[in-house]
Coordinates of C-alpha atoms in Angstrom, one line a residue:
M1 CA -13.9 54.9 2.0
Q2 CA -14.2 51.9 0.1
S3 CA -11.5 50.3 -2.1
P4 CA -11.5 50.7 -5.8
I5 CA -11.7 46.9 -6.1
R6 CA -14.9 46.9 -3.9
D7 CA -16.4 49.7 -5.9
R8 CA -16.1 48.0 -9.0
R9 CA -17.3 44.7 -7.7
A10 CA -20.3 46.4 -6.6
T11 CA -21.5 47.0 -10.1
R12 CA -21.3 43.3 -11.2
P13 CA -23.8 40.7 -10.9
G14 CA -23.2 38.5 -7.8
R15 CA -25.3 35.6 -7.5
R16 CA -24.1 34.4 -10.8
V17 CA -20.5 34.5 -10.4
G18 CA -20.9 32.8 -7.1
W19 CA -22.4 29.9 -8.9
L20 CA -19.7 29.9 -11.4
T21 CA -16.9 29.5 -8.8
I22 CA -19.0 27.0 -6.6
L23 CA -19.8 24.7 -9.6
P24 CA -16.4 23.1 -10.0
L25 CA -16.3 22.4 -6.2
A26 CA -19.7 20.9 -6.5
L27 CA -18.6 18.7 -9.2
L28 CA -15.7 17.4 -7.2
G29 CA -17.6 16.8 -4.0
P30 CA -18.8 13.3 -5.2
V31 CA -15.3 12.4 -6.2
L32 CA -14.0 13.3 -2.8
T33 CA -16.8 11.8 -0.8
T34 CA -17.8 8.7 -2.8
G35 CA -14.4 7.8 -4.5
P36 CA -13.2 5.7 -1.4
A37 CA -15.2 2.3 -1.6
A38 CA -16.4 0.0 1.3
A39 CA -13.7 -0.2 3.9
Q40 CA -11.2 -3.2 3.8
E41 CA -7.9 -3.7 5.9
A42 CA -5.8 -0.9 6.5
G43 CA -2.2 -0.6 4.8
A44 CA -2.1 -3.3 2.4
G45 CA -5.7 -2.4 0.8
G46 CA -6.8 1.3 1.3
A47 CA -7.8 3.2 4.2
T48 CA -10.0 1.8 7.0
G49 CA -13.7 2.9 7.4
E50 CA -13.1 5.2 9.9
E51 CA -10.5 7.1 7.8
V52 CA -12.8 7.1 5.0
V53 CA -15.6 8.7 7.2
I54 CA -13.2 11.2 8.5
S55 CA -11.7 12.1 5.0
S56 CA -15.2 12.3 3.6
I57 CA -16.3 14.8 6.4
A58 CA -13.1 16.8 6.0
A59 CA -13.7 17.1 2.1
L60 CA -17.4 18.1 2.6
L61 CA -16.2 20.7 5.2
F62 CA -13.6 22.1 2.6
L63 CA -16.4 22.3 -0.1
A64 CA -18.6 24.0 2.1
G65 CA -16.0 26.7 3.3
A66 CA -14.9 27.2 -0.1
G67 CA -18.1 27.7 -1.6
G68 CA -19.3 29.8 1.4
L69 CA -16.2 32.0 0.8
A70 CA -17.0 32.6 -2.8
F71 CA -20.9 33.2 -1.8
A72 CA -20.2 35.6 0.8
Y73 CA -17.5 37.5 -1.3
R74 CA -19.8 37.9 -4.4
R75 CA -22.5 39.2 -1.9
G76 CA -19.8 41.8 -0.6
K77 CA -19.4 40.6 2.8
L78 CA -15.8 40.0 2.7
A79 CA -14.2 43.7 2.6
S80 CA -11.1 42.2 4.6
L81 CA -10.3 40.2 1.4
D82 CA -10.2 43.2 -0.8
R83 CA -7.8 45.0 1.8
L84 CA -5.5 41.9 2.1
A85 CA -5.2 41.9 -1.6
A86 CA -4.7 45.6 -1.8
G87 CA -2.0 45.5 0.6
T88 CA -0.3 42.4 -0.9
G89 CA -0.4 43.8 -4.3
R90 CA 1.4 47.1 -3.2
A91 CA 4.3 45.2 -1.7
A92 CA 4.6 43.2 -4.8
G93 CA 3.9 45.9 -7.3
L94 CA 1.1 43.9 -8.9
P95 CA -2.7 43.9 -9.0
G96 CA -4.2 42.2 -5.8
W97 CA -6.1 39.7 -7.8
A98 CA -2.8 38.4 -8.8
A99 CA -0.5 39.0 -5.9
L100 CA -2.5 37.5 -3.2
P101 CA -3.0 34.2 -5.2
L102 CA 0.6 34.2 -5.9
V103 CA 1.5 34.4 -2.0
I104 CA -1.0 31.8 -1.2
A105 CA -0.1 29.4 -3.6
G106 CA 3.8 30.1 -3.4
V107 CA 3.8 29.1 0.1
S108 CA 1.3 26.2 -0.3
L109 CA 4.0 24.8 -3.1
I110 CA 6.7 24.9 -0.6
V111 CA 4.8 23.0 2.0
A112 CA 3.6 20.6 -0.7
V113 CA 7.1 19.8 -2.2
F114 CA 8.3 19.3 1.2
G115 CA 5.9 16.9 2.3
F116 CA 6.1 15.1 -1.1
Y117 CA 9.7 14.3 -1.0
W118 CA 9.2 13.6 2.9
D119 CA 6.6 11.3 1.7
V120 CA 8.7 9.4 -0.8
A121 CA 11.6 9.0 1.6
T122 CA 9.2 7.7 4.2
H123 CA 7.8 4.8 2.1
I124 CA 11.3 4.1 0.8
D125 CA 12.6 3.3 4.4
H126 CA 9.5 2.3 5.7
G127 CA 7.3 0.7 3.2
R128 CA 3.5 1.1 3.0
D129 CA 1.4 3.4 5.2
D130 CA -0.3 1.8 8.3
G131 CA -3.1 4.1 7.3
V132 CA -4.1 7.4 5.6
F133 CA -3.3 9.1 8.9
G134 CA -0.6 7.1 10.1
N135 CA 2.1 8.9 7.9
A136 CA 2.6 12.6 9.1
A137 CA 4.2 13.5 5.7
H138 CA 0.5 13.2 4.2
W139 CA -0.5 16.4 6.1
P140 CA 1.8 18.8 4.4
I141 CA 0.8 17.5 0.8
L142 CA -2.8 17.6 1.7
L143 CA -2.3 21.2 3.0
G144 CA -0.1 22.3 0.2
L145 CA -2.6 21.0 -2.5
T146 CA -5.5 22.5 -0.6
G147 CA -3.6 25.9 -0.7
I148 CA -3.3 25.8 -4.4
A149 CA -6.9 25.2 -5.1
I150 CA -7.8 28.2 -2.7
A151 CA -5.3 30.4 -4.5
G152 CA -6.9 29.6 -7.6
L153 CA -10.4 30.2 -6.2
V154 CA -9.3 33.5 -4.7
S155 CA -7.9 34.7 -8.1
T156 CA -11.2 33.7 -9.8
L157 CA -13.0 35.8 -7.1
L158 CA -10.7 38.9 -7.0
G159 CA -10.0 39.0 -10.6
T160 CA -13.5 39.0 -12.1
D161 CA -14.3 41.4 -14.7
R162 CA -11.0 43.2 -14.2
S163 CA -9.4 44.6 -17.4
H164 CA -6.7 41.9 -17.8
A165 CA -5.5 40.7 -21.2
G166 CA -6.3 37.1 -21.9
G167 CA -9.1 36.7 -19.4
L168 CA -11.6 33.7 -19.8
Q169 CA -15.3 34.8 -20.3
P170 CA -17.6 31.9 -20.7
R171 CA -21.0 32.9 -22.3
R172 CA -23.0 35.1 -20.2
W173 CA -20.5 34.8 -17.3
P174 CA -18.1 37.5 -16.2
R175 CA -14.4 37.4 -17.0
V176 CA -12.0 35.5 -14.8
P177 CA -7.9 35.4 -15.0
V178 CA -6.5 32.4 -17.4
G179 CA -3.9 31.7 -14.7
G180 CA -6.5 31.7 -11.7
A181 CA -8.9 29.3 -13.7
L182 CA -5.7 27.0 -14.5
L183 CA -4.4 27.3 -10.9
F184 CA -8.0 26.2 -9.7
L185 CA -7.9 23.5 -12.1
C186 CA -4.6 22.2 -10.9
G187 CA -5.6 22.2 -7.4
L188 CA -8.9 20.3 -7.6
I189 CA -7.3 17.6 -10.0
A190 CA -4.4 17.1 -7.6
L191 CA -6.8 17.0 -4.7
A192 CA -9.0 14.4 -6.4
G193 CA -5.9 12.1 -6.7
F194 CA -6.2 11.3 -3.0
P195 CA -9.6 9.3 -3.2
I196 CA -8.6 8.1 -6.6
D197 CA -5.4 6.8 -5.1
D198 CA -7.3 5.0 -2.2
L199 CA -9.8 3.5 -4.7
W200 CA -6.6 2.3 -6.8
H201 CA -5.2 0.7 -3.8
R202 CA -8.4 -1.2 -3.1
I203 CA -8.4 -2.7 -6.5
F204 CA -4.8 -3.5 -7.1
G205 CA -3.2 -3.5 -3.5
Q206 CA -0.5 -0.9 -2.3
D207 CA 1.9 0.5 -5.0
V208 CA 5.2 2.0 -3.3
T209 CA 6.2 3.5 -6.3
L210 CA 6.0 7.3 -7.3
W211 CA 4.7 6.5 -10.8
S212 CA 1.5 5.1 -10.4
P213 CA -1.3 7.0 -12.0
P214 CA -3.0 8.4 -9.1
H215 CA 0.6 9.5 -7.8
I216 CA 1.3 11.1 -11.0
Q217 CA -2.0 13.0 -11.0
M218 CA -1.3 14.4 -7.5
V219 CA 2.3 15.2 -8.3
F220 CA 1.9 16.7 -11.7
G221 CA -1.3 18.9 -10.3
A222 CA 1.3 20.7 -8.0
S223 CA 4.0 20.8 -10.7
V224 CA 2.2 22.3 -13.5
S225 CA 0.4 24.7 -11.2
T226 CA 3.9 26.7 -11.4
V227 CA 3.1 27.3 -15.1
A228 CA -0.4 28.6 -14.1
L229 CA 1.2 30.9 -11.6
W230 CA 3.4 32.3 -14.3
V231 CA 0.6 32.9 -16.7
L232 CA -1.2 34.8 -13.7
F233 CA 1.8 36.9 -13.3
V234 CA 2.0 38.0 -16.9
E235 CA -1.7 38.7 -17.0
A236 CA -1.2 41.1 -14.0
E237 CA 1.7 42.7 -15.4
R238 CA 0.1 43.3 -18.9
S239 CA -3.2 44.6 -17.0
Q240 CA -1.5 47.5 -15.2
P241 CA 0.3 50.7 -16.5
R242 CA 3.9 50.6 -16.4
D243 CA 5.3 51.0 -12.8
D244 CA 9.0 52.0 -12.4
R245 CA 8.6 51.7 -8.8
S246 CA 8.9 47.9 -8.3
P247 CA 10.7 46.5 -11.4
R248 CA 13.2 44.4 -8.9
R249 CA 10.4 43.1 -6.9
R250 CA 8.3 41.9 -10.1
Y251 CA 11.8 40.6 -11.3
L252 CA 12.5 38.5 -8.2
I253 CA 9.1 37.2 -8.3
E254 CA 9.7 35.9 -11.8
V255 CA 12.9 34.5 -11.0
Q256 CA 11.3 32.3 -8.2
L257 CA 8.6 31.4 -10.6
A258 CA 11.2 30.0 -13.1
G259 CA 13.0 28.1 -10.7
A260 CA 9.6 26.7 -9.4
V261 CA 8.6 25.6 -12.9
L262 CA 12.2 23.6 -13.0
I263 CA 11.3 22.1 -9.5
G264 CA 7.8 21.2 -10.7
M265 CA 9.4 19.7 -14.0
S266 CA 11.8 17.6 -11.8
T267 CA 9.6 15.8 -9.4
L268 CA 9.1 12.7 -11.4
Q269 CA 12.6 12.1 -11.2
G270 CA 12.0 11.2 -7.5
E271 CA 12.8 7.4 -7.6
F272 CA 16.0 8.0 -9.2
D273 CA 17.0 10.8 -6.9
F274 CA 16.5 8.4 -4.0
G275 CA 18.3 5.6 -5.7
V276 CA 15.2 3.0 -5.9
P277 CA 14.0 3.4 -9.7
Q278 CA 11.3 1.0 -10.7
F279 CA 11.8 2.0 -14.5
R280 CA 14.7 1.9 -16.7
L281 CA 17.6 4.0 -16.2
L282 CA 17.2 5.7 -19.5
F283 CA 14.3 7.5 -18.1
Q284 CA 16.6 9.9 -15.8
P285 CA 18.7 11.5 -18.7
L286 CA 15.4 11.7 -20.5
L287 CA 13.5 13.5 -17.8
I288 CA 16.4 15.7 -17.0
A289 CA 16.6 16.8 -20.7
V290 CA 12.8 17.4 -20.8
A291 CA 12.7 19.3 -17.6
A292 CA 15.6 21.5 -18.7
G293 CA 14.5 22.1 -22.1
I294 CA 11.0 23.6 -21.3
A295 CA 11.9 25.3 -18.1
L296 CA 15.4 26.8 -18.9
V297 CA 14.1 28.0 -22.2
V298 CA 11.3 29.6 -20.9
A299 CA 13.4 31.2 -18.2
R300 CA 16.0 32.7 -20.5
I301 CA 13.3 34.2 -22.9
R302 CA 11.4 35.7 -20.2
L303 CA 14.1 36.8 -17.8
G304 CA 16.8 37.7 -20.2
R305 CA 20.3 37.7 -19.6
G306 CA 21.4 35.1 -16.8
G307 CA 17.7 34.0 -16.3
A308 CA 18.6 30.3 -16.9
L309 CA 21.2 30.4 -14.4
L310 CA 19.0 32.2 -11.9
A311 CA 16.3 29.7 -12.3
V312 CA 18.9 26.8 -11.7
G313 CA 20.2 28.7 -8.7
F314 CA 16.7 28.9 -7.0
F315 CA 16.1 25.4 -8.0
L316 CA 19.4 24.2 -6.0
L317 CA 18.6 26.3 -3.0
V318 CA 15.1 25.0 -2.6
R319 CA 15.8 21.2 -3.4
G320 CA 19.2 21.3 -1.5
T321 CA 17.4 22.7 1.6
I322 CA 14.6 20.1 1.4
S323 CA 17.4 17.3 0.9
L324 CA 19.1 18.7 4.2
V325 CA 15.9 18.5 6.2
V326 CA 14.6 15.3 4.9
S327 CA 18.1 13.3 4.8
G328 CA 19.7 15.1 7.4
L329 CA 17.3 16.4 10.0
F330 CA 14.8 13.6 9.6
D331 CA 17.6 10.9 8.8
H332 CA 15.8 9.3 5.8
V333 CA 17.4 7.9 2.8
T334 CA 19.9 10.4 0.9
F335 CA 18.0 12.5 -1.3
H336 CA 20.1 13.4 -4.3
L337 CA 19.4 16.0 -7.2
P338 CA 20.2 16.8 -10.8
L339 CA 22.6 19.9 -11.1
Y340 CA 21.4 21.6 -14.2
L341 CA 24.2 23.8 -14.3
G342 CA 25.6 22.5 -17.6
A343 CA 22.2 22.8 -19.5
A344 CA 22.0 26.3 -18.0
V345 CA 25.5 27.4 -19.2
V346 CA 24.8 26.1 -22.8
V347 CA 21.4 28.2 -22.8
E348 CA 23.1 31.2 -22.0
L349 CA 25.8 30.6 -24.7
I350 CA 23.3 30.1 -27.3
A351 CA 21.5 33.4 -26.4
T352 CA 24.7 35.4 -27.0
R353 CA 24.5 34.0 -30.8
L354 CA 20.8 33.6 -31.4
A355 CA 18.1 36.1 -30.1
P356 CA 15.8 34.7 -27.8
D357 CA 12.9 36.7 -29.5
R358 CA 13.0 34.1 -32.1
Q359 CA 11.4 31.8 -29.6
L360 CA 10.9 28.5 -31.4
T361 CA 14.2 28.5 -33.2
F362 CA 16.2 29.5 -29.8
G363 CA 14.0 26.6 -28.1
A364 CA 15.2 24.1 -30.8
A365 CA 18.9 25.1 -30.5
C366 CA 18.9 25.0 -26.8
G367 CA 17.2 21.6 -26.7
L368 CA 20.0 20.2 -29.0
A369 CA 22.7 21.5 -26.8
I370 CA 21.0 20.3 -23.6
G371 CA 20.3 17.0 -25.1
T372 CA 24.2 16.6 -25.8
L373 CA 26.3 18.9 -23.9
G374 CA 23.9 19.2 -21.0
V375 CA 23.4 15.7 -20.6
A376 CA 27.2 14.9 -20.8
A377 CA 27.6 17.4 -17.6
E378 CA 25.0 15.4 -16.0
T379 CA 26.8 12.2 -16.9
A380 CA 29.7 13.5 -15.0
W381 CA 27.5 14.7 -12.1
S382 CA 26.0 11.1 -11.8
H383 CA 29.4 9.9 -11.2
V384 CA 30.2 12.3 -8.6
W385 CA 27.1 12.0 -6.2
M386 CA 23.9 10.3 -7.9
P387 CA 23.2 6.8 -6.3
I388 CA 23.2 5.0 -9.6
P389 CA 25.9 6.7 -12.1
W390 CA 25.1 6.3 -15.9
T391 CA 27.2 3.7 -17.7
A392 CA 28.9 4.1 -21.0
T393 CA 26.6 1.3 -22.5
L394 CA 23.7 3.5 -21.6
L395 CA 24.8 6.6 -23.7
P396 CA 24.4 5.4 -27.2
E397 CA 20.6 4.6 -26.7
A398 CA 20.2 7.8 -24.7
A399 CA 21.5 9.9 -27.7
F400 CA 18.9 8.3 -30.0
V401 CA 16.0 9.1 -27.6
V402 CA 17.1 12.3 -25.4
V403 CA 18.4 14.3 -28.0
P404 CA 15.2 14.5 -30.1
A405 CA 13.2 14.8 -26.9
A406 CA 15.2 17.5 -25.6
V407 CA 14.8 19.4 -29.0
A408 CA 10.9 18.9 -28.8
A409 CA 11.0 20.0 -25.1
G410 CA 13.1 23.1 -26.2
I411 CA 10.2 23.7 -29.0
V412 CA 7.5 23.6 -26.2
G413 CA 9.4 25.9 -24.2
G414 CA 9.8 28.3 -26.9
F415 CA 6.1 28.1 -27.3
L416 CA 5.4 28.7 -23.8
G417 CA 7.8 31.8 -24.0
R418 CA 6.4 33.1 -26.9
S419 CA 3.0 33.2 -24.9
L420 CA 4.5 35.1 -22.0
T421 CA 6.4 37.5 -23.9
R422 CA 6.5 41.3 -22.7
P423 CA 4.9 43.8 -25.0
G424 CA 7.0 45.0 -27.6
V425 CA 9.0 41.7 -27.9
P426 CA 8.5 40.1 -31.5
R427 CA 6.9 36.7 -31.5
Q428 CA 8.3 34.4 -34.1
R429 CA 5.8 33.0 -36.8
V430 CA 5.9 29.3 -36.8
P431 CA 3.9 26.5 -38.9
S432 CA 0.9 25.0 -37.4
W433 CA 2.0 21.5 -37.4
L434 CA 5.1 22.3 -35.4
A435 CA 3.5 22.2 -31.8
P436 CA 1.7 18.7 -32.4
A437 CA 4.8 17.4 -34.0
A438 CA 6.8 18.4 -30.7
G439 CA 4.1 16.8 -28.5
V440 CA 4.3 13.5 -30.6
V441 CA 8.0 13.4 -30.3
L442 CA 7.8 14.0 -26.7
V443 CA 5.3 11.1 -26.3
A444 CA 7.1 8.7 -28.4
A445 CA 10.5 9.3 -26.4
I446 CA 8.6 8.8 -22.9
A447 CA 6.9 5.8 -24.3
Y448 CA 10.0 4.2 -25.8
P449 CA 11.7 3.1 -22.4
L450 CA 8.4 1.7 -21.0
P451 CA 8.4 -1.9 -22.3
T452 CA 10.6 -4.4 -20.5
T453 CA 11.3 -8.0 -20.8
D454 CA 12.2 -11.0 -18.7
T455 CA 15.3 -13.1 -18.5
D456 CA 16.0 -17.0 -18.0
A457 CA 19.2 -16.0 -15.9
R458 CA 19.6 -17.5 -12.6
A459 CA 21.8 -16.5 -9.7
E460 CA 23.6 -19.1 -7.3
V461 CA 23.8 -16.9 -3.9
R462 CA 26.2 -17.8 -1.1
L463 CA 26.0 -16.1 2.3
T464 CA 28.7 -15.8 4.7
A465 CA 28.3 -14.2 8.2
A466 CA 29.5 -10.7 8.7
D467 CA 30.2 -8.4 11.7
T468 CA 27.2 -6.0 12.5
P469 CA 28.2 -2.6 11.4
P470 CA 28.1 0.2 14.2
G471 CA 24.7 1.4 15.0
S472 CA 22.9 -1.5 13.5
Q473 CA 21.2 -4.7 14.9
G474 CA 20.5 -8.0 13.6
E475 CA 22.2 -10.4 11.3
H476 CA 24.4 -9.0 8.5
V477 CA 26.1 -11.2 5.5
H478 CA 28.6 -10.9 2.7
V479 CA 26.8 -11.9 -0.4
H480 CA 28.6 -13.7 -3.3
V481 CA 26.9 -14.2 -6.5
T482 CA 27.4 -16.4 -9.6
V483 CA 25.0 -15.8 -12.5
E484 CA 24.2 -18.1 -15.2
P485 CA 24.8 -17.5 -18.0
A486 CA 28.2 -15.7 -17.1
D487 CA 27.3 -12.7 -19.5
A488 CA 23.9 -12.0 -17.8
A489 CA 25.1 -9.0 -15.9
V490 CA 27.9 -7.7 -18.4
D491 CA 27.4 -4.2 -19.4
A492 CA 24.4 -3.7 -17.2
E493 CA 23.0 -0.3 -16.2
W494 CA 23.0 -1.7 -12.7
F495 CA 23.6 -4.9 -11.0
H496 CA 23.5 -4.5 -7.3
V497 CA 22.3 -5.7 -3.9
I498 CA 19.6 -3.3 -2.5
A499 CA 18.1 -3.5 1.1
W500 CA 15.1 -1.3 1.8
Q501 CA 12.2 -0.6 3.9
G502 CA 14.0 -1.9 6.9
A503 CA 13.3 1.3 9.4
R504 CA 11.6 0.6 12.7
W505 CA 11.4 4.4 13.8
W506 CA 10.0 7.3 11.5
S507 CA 13.4 9.1 11.6
E508 CA 15.8 6.2 10.6
E509 CA 17.5 5.6 7.4
A510 CA 16.7 2.2 6.3
T511 CA 17.8 2.0 2.4
E512 CA 21.0 0.5 1.3
I513 CA 22.5 0.0 -2.1
H514 CA 25.5 -2.5 -2.4
D515 CA 27.7 -2.5 -5.5
L516 CA 28.9 -6.0 -6.7
E517 CA 32.8 -6.3 -7.3
P518 CA 33.2 -8.7 -10.4
L519 CA 35.7 -11.5 -9.5
G520 CA 35.4 -13.0 -13.1
A521 CA 33.4 -15.6 -15.0
G522 CA 30.0 -14.2 -13.7
T523 CA 31.1 -14.1 -9.9
Y524 CA 30.6 -11.1 -7.9
R525 CA 30.5 -10.1 -4.2
T526 CA 29.5 -7.5 -2.1
V527 CA 32.1 -5.5 -0.1
D528 CA 29.9 -4.4 2.8
P529 CA 27.8 -6.3 5.1
V530 CA 24.2 -6.5 4.0
P531 CA 21.1 -6.7 6.5
V532 CA 19.1 -9.9 6.4
H533 CA 16.6 -9.4 9.1
G534 CA 13.6 -7.8 10.7
E535 CA 11.5 -5.8 8.2
W536 CA 14.5 -5.3 5.5
K537 CA 13.7 -6.3 2.1
T538 CA 17.1 -7.5 0.4
M539 CA 17.3 -8.6 -3.1
L540 CA 19.6 -8.8 -6.2
R541 CA 18.6 -6.0 -8.9
L542 CA 19.7 -6.7 -12.6
H543 CA 18.9 -4.1 -15.3
Q544 CA 20.5 -4.6 -18.6
G545 CA 19.0 -3.0 -21.6
R546 CA 15.1 -3.7 -21.4
V547 CA 15.8 -6.7 -18.9
M548 CA 14.8 -5.4 -15.4
A549 CA 14.7 -8.5 -13.2
A550 CA 15.3 -9.3 -9.3
A551 CA 16.2 -12.4 -7.1
P552 CA 15.2 -12.2 -3.6
I553 CA 17.8 -12.9 -0.7
F554 CA 15.7 -12.2 2.3
L555 CA 12.0 -11.0 2.3
P556 CA 10.2 -10.9 5.6
E557 CA 6.7 -12.2 6.2
D558 CA 3.8 -10.0 5.5
P559 CA 0.5 -11.6 6.7
E560 CA -1.4 -8.5 5.5
I561 CA -0.8 -9.3 2.0
P562 CA -0.4 -12.2 2.8
A563 CA 3.2 -13.4 1.8
A564 CA 5.5 -15.9 3.3
E565 CA 9.2 -15.2 4.3
V566 CA 11.8 -15.8 1.9
P567 CA 14.6 -16.9 4.5
A568 CA 18.5 -16.0 3.9
E569 CA 19.6 -19.1 3.2
P570 CA 23.5 -19.8 3.3
E571 CA 23.6 -21.3 -0.3
V572 CA 20.6 -21.2 -2.8
T573 CA 20.0 -20.8 -6.5
R574 CA 17.1 -18.5 -7.5
A575 CA 15.8 -17.6 -10.8
F576 CA 15.6 -13.9 -11.7
V577 CA 11.8 -12.7 -11.9
P578 CA 10.4 -9.3 -13.2
D579 CA 11.7 -6.7 -10.3
H580 CA 8.2 -5.3 -9.9
Q581 CA 7.1 -8.8 -8.5
I582 CA 9.4 -8.1 -5.5
L583 CA 9.5 -4.5 -5.3
L584 CA 5.8 -4.2 -5.2
R585 CA 4.9 -7.5 -3.5
E586 CA 1.6 -5.9 -2.1
M587 CA 0.1 -5.9 -5.7
R588 CA -2.7 -8.0 -6.2
P589 CA -3.4 -9.9 -9.5
T590 CA -6.4 -8.6 -11.5
A591 CA -7.7 -9.3 -15.0
A592 CA -5.7 -7.7 -17.7
W593 CA -8.4 -5.5 -18.6
V594 CA -8.8 -3.7 -15.2
P595 CA -5.3 -2.0 -15.2
W596 CA -5.7 -0.7 -18.7
T597 CA -9.1 0.6 -18.0
G598 CA -7.9 2.4 -15.0
Q599 CA -4.8 3.7 -16.8
G600 CA -6.9 4.7 -19.9
L601 CA -9.4 6.8 -17.5
M602 CA -6.4 8.4 -16.0
A603 CA -4.8 9.3 -19.6
V604 CA -8.3 10.9 -20.4
I605 CA -7.9 13.2 -17.3
A606 CA -4.2 14.1 -18.3
L607 CA -5.4 14.8 -21.8
A608 CA -8.2 17.1 -20.6
W609 CA -5.6 18.8 -18.3
L610 CA -3.2 19.3 -20.9
A611 CA -6.1 20.7 -23.5
A612 CA -7.0 23.0 -21.1
F613 CA -3.4 24.3 -20.6
V614 CA -2.8 24.6 -24.2
A615 CA -6.0 26.4 -24.7
G616 CA -5.2 28.8 -21.9
T617 CA -1.7 29.8 -22.8
R618 CA -2.9 30.1 -26.5
R619 CA -5.6 32.5 -25.1
L620 CA -3.0 34.4 -23.4
R621 CA -0.8 34.7 -26.4
L622 CA -3.7 35.8 -28.7
T623 CA -4.9 38.6 -26.4
R624 CA -1.5 40.0 -25.8
P625 CA -1.6 43.7 -25.9
D626 CA -0.8 45.1 -29.5
D627 CA 2.8 45.2 -30.0
V628 CA 2.7 48.6 -31.8
T629 CA 0.4 50.1 -28.9
A630 CA 2.5 48.4 -26.0
T631 CA 6.0 49.3 -27.6
A632 CA 5.1 53.0 -27.0
T633 CA 5.2 52.4 -23.3
V634 CA 8.5 50.6 -23.3
P635 CA 11.7 52.4 -23.7
P636 CA 13.9 51.3 -26.6
A637 CA 16.7 50.3 -24.0
E638 CA 14.4 47.9 -22.1
R639 CA 13.0 46.4 -25.5
R640 CA 16.7 45.7 -26.4
T641 CA 17.4 44.2 -23.0
A642 CA 14.3 41.9 -22.9
T643 CA 15.3 40.5 -26.6
R644 CA 18.9 39.6 -25.5

């Protein structure tokens, strides 16, 4: 006996849907295969020619396999996929066209996020890669992002023409789930980041920073896919009759989705979590407040009482486990994480006084509380465990930027929660200008800390021999620093000696941050010995307001760039320079229009991506089952619970 899924599929046109699903893959093919330009040297300027060929063949095989899967299924030759989806759906209490992609994408996301943090830690301890295949952490990232794309493809195949609310139906083409289409888009854009990243390296050289545009594209592809998964879940829930047999299973799935969104929204904080930020410290409270404002507001609106706390609990479980593996088992640089508990508590407290069914008002109030009380809790946490504690001088400027950004993020969370509301839960009416206004505030807040300035300060550095710490090798020194002018480091967000990228083995921690003890009159010293040998890159770092500068103490010779050695001299006076000149010494000089053009193209991709998500969630909101009709299927007690 054929499954109901297969019987319904047999009545629909197949060939046309096959081309619908293959077309995005075909469009991606030239990007994956021709993005890498002619081969250059490995490591400092992109992949080798051999790696480009292997990567291109692998990309073509993936495209062929995915296209073949779509074509075969549409021709009715993959009954096993229907059976697997039906079994997964019974276990989850959801339709198979949503349950199976949720499982595939969930596993893929765990693999990708583990690979991501492993990769960041590897770069911080080791520096740049020897090649595309020379870093084992790249493999789980690639597999995870591929799995996200496959999950989206499977959803669009299985969910075609189903009676799900909010489905997309292009002219003369069958209907597909909004969440599946967005998930597919996230996977494709994230995968396209690999060849774009290689092309970026060929033009600009290696950039050992999380915040290069191609890196952001890959990271955000996985991060935003968590929202696409939640949209897919809501579509599935709305498409089927009420099922009292599996409410706990569905609720558990949603708790994991809420925590996954918080994990995704927190990925761009990575450089601060590892203690090697290349951007102003102001970004850390800003990003934490924005992540909490969006993710925790949605969690409380959708999950009800305790939803924000449950989301944070899942976040801490997953991120804590990854930290133990990357920093403990693999012995890389210590991986810290924000706490979010203060933000979750204030969201829950506000929900006791302000009904979450007024989604936008609730989101704005939560954002205000997160930007004040939540950030205050994170300030205390930064002094407990964060590698760079937040200073008192940071807080006034943070209040000016973070509070409005948090309110705007809460409003965005309210809009998203409003789209995901259950039938029977009222949706607050809001003016049409509110969403664009919140977007403008977020963009302005994120842009505000970006500009930095130089400084005329100089540092007189004196090195004295120190005993080699146990387990270390090579020369270590104590560092004495006198800055001129004497107030150059007063009220600085950070002023320390950092030594990083000194690892020789893949499982070796080789990043150290040494605070400078003030001795008076612009004079400071380190307490612990600092390495100045081998591959270590040791420097002074100064961040005071918009000034972000550094002065080298010891830099090894690097013939691949090429760059000469900066020796560790017993006494030397060096000028501070923009710190990216030392942190990113592999970067190549280019004409001013080249980086602006590259960043502009990446911005176009980001805007198109954002537009797709706005259109998708709006489609989901506009096609929600009628409240009056749907309310009849929801008992009054549950409706009251959903709005608490």
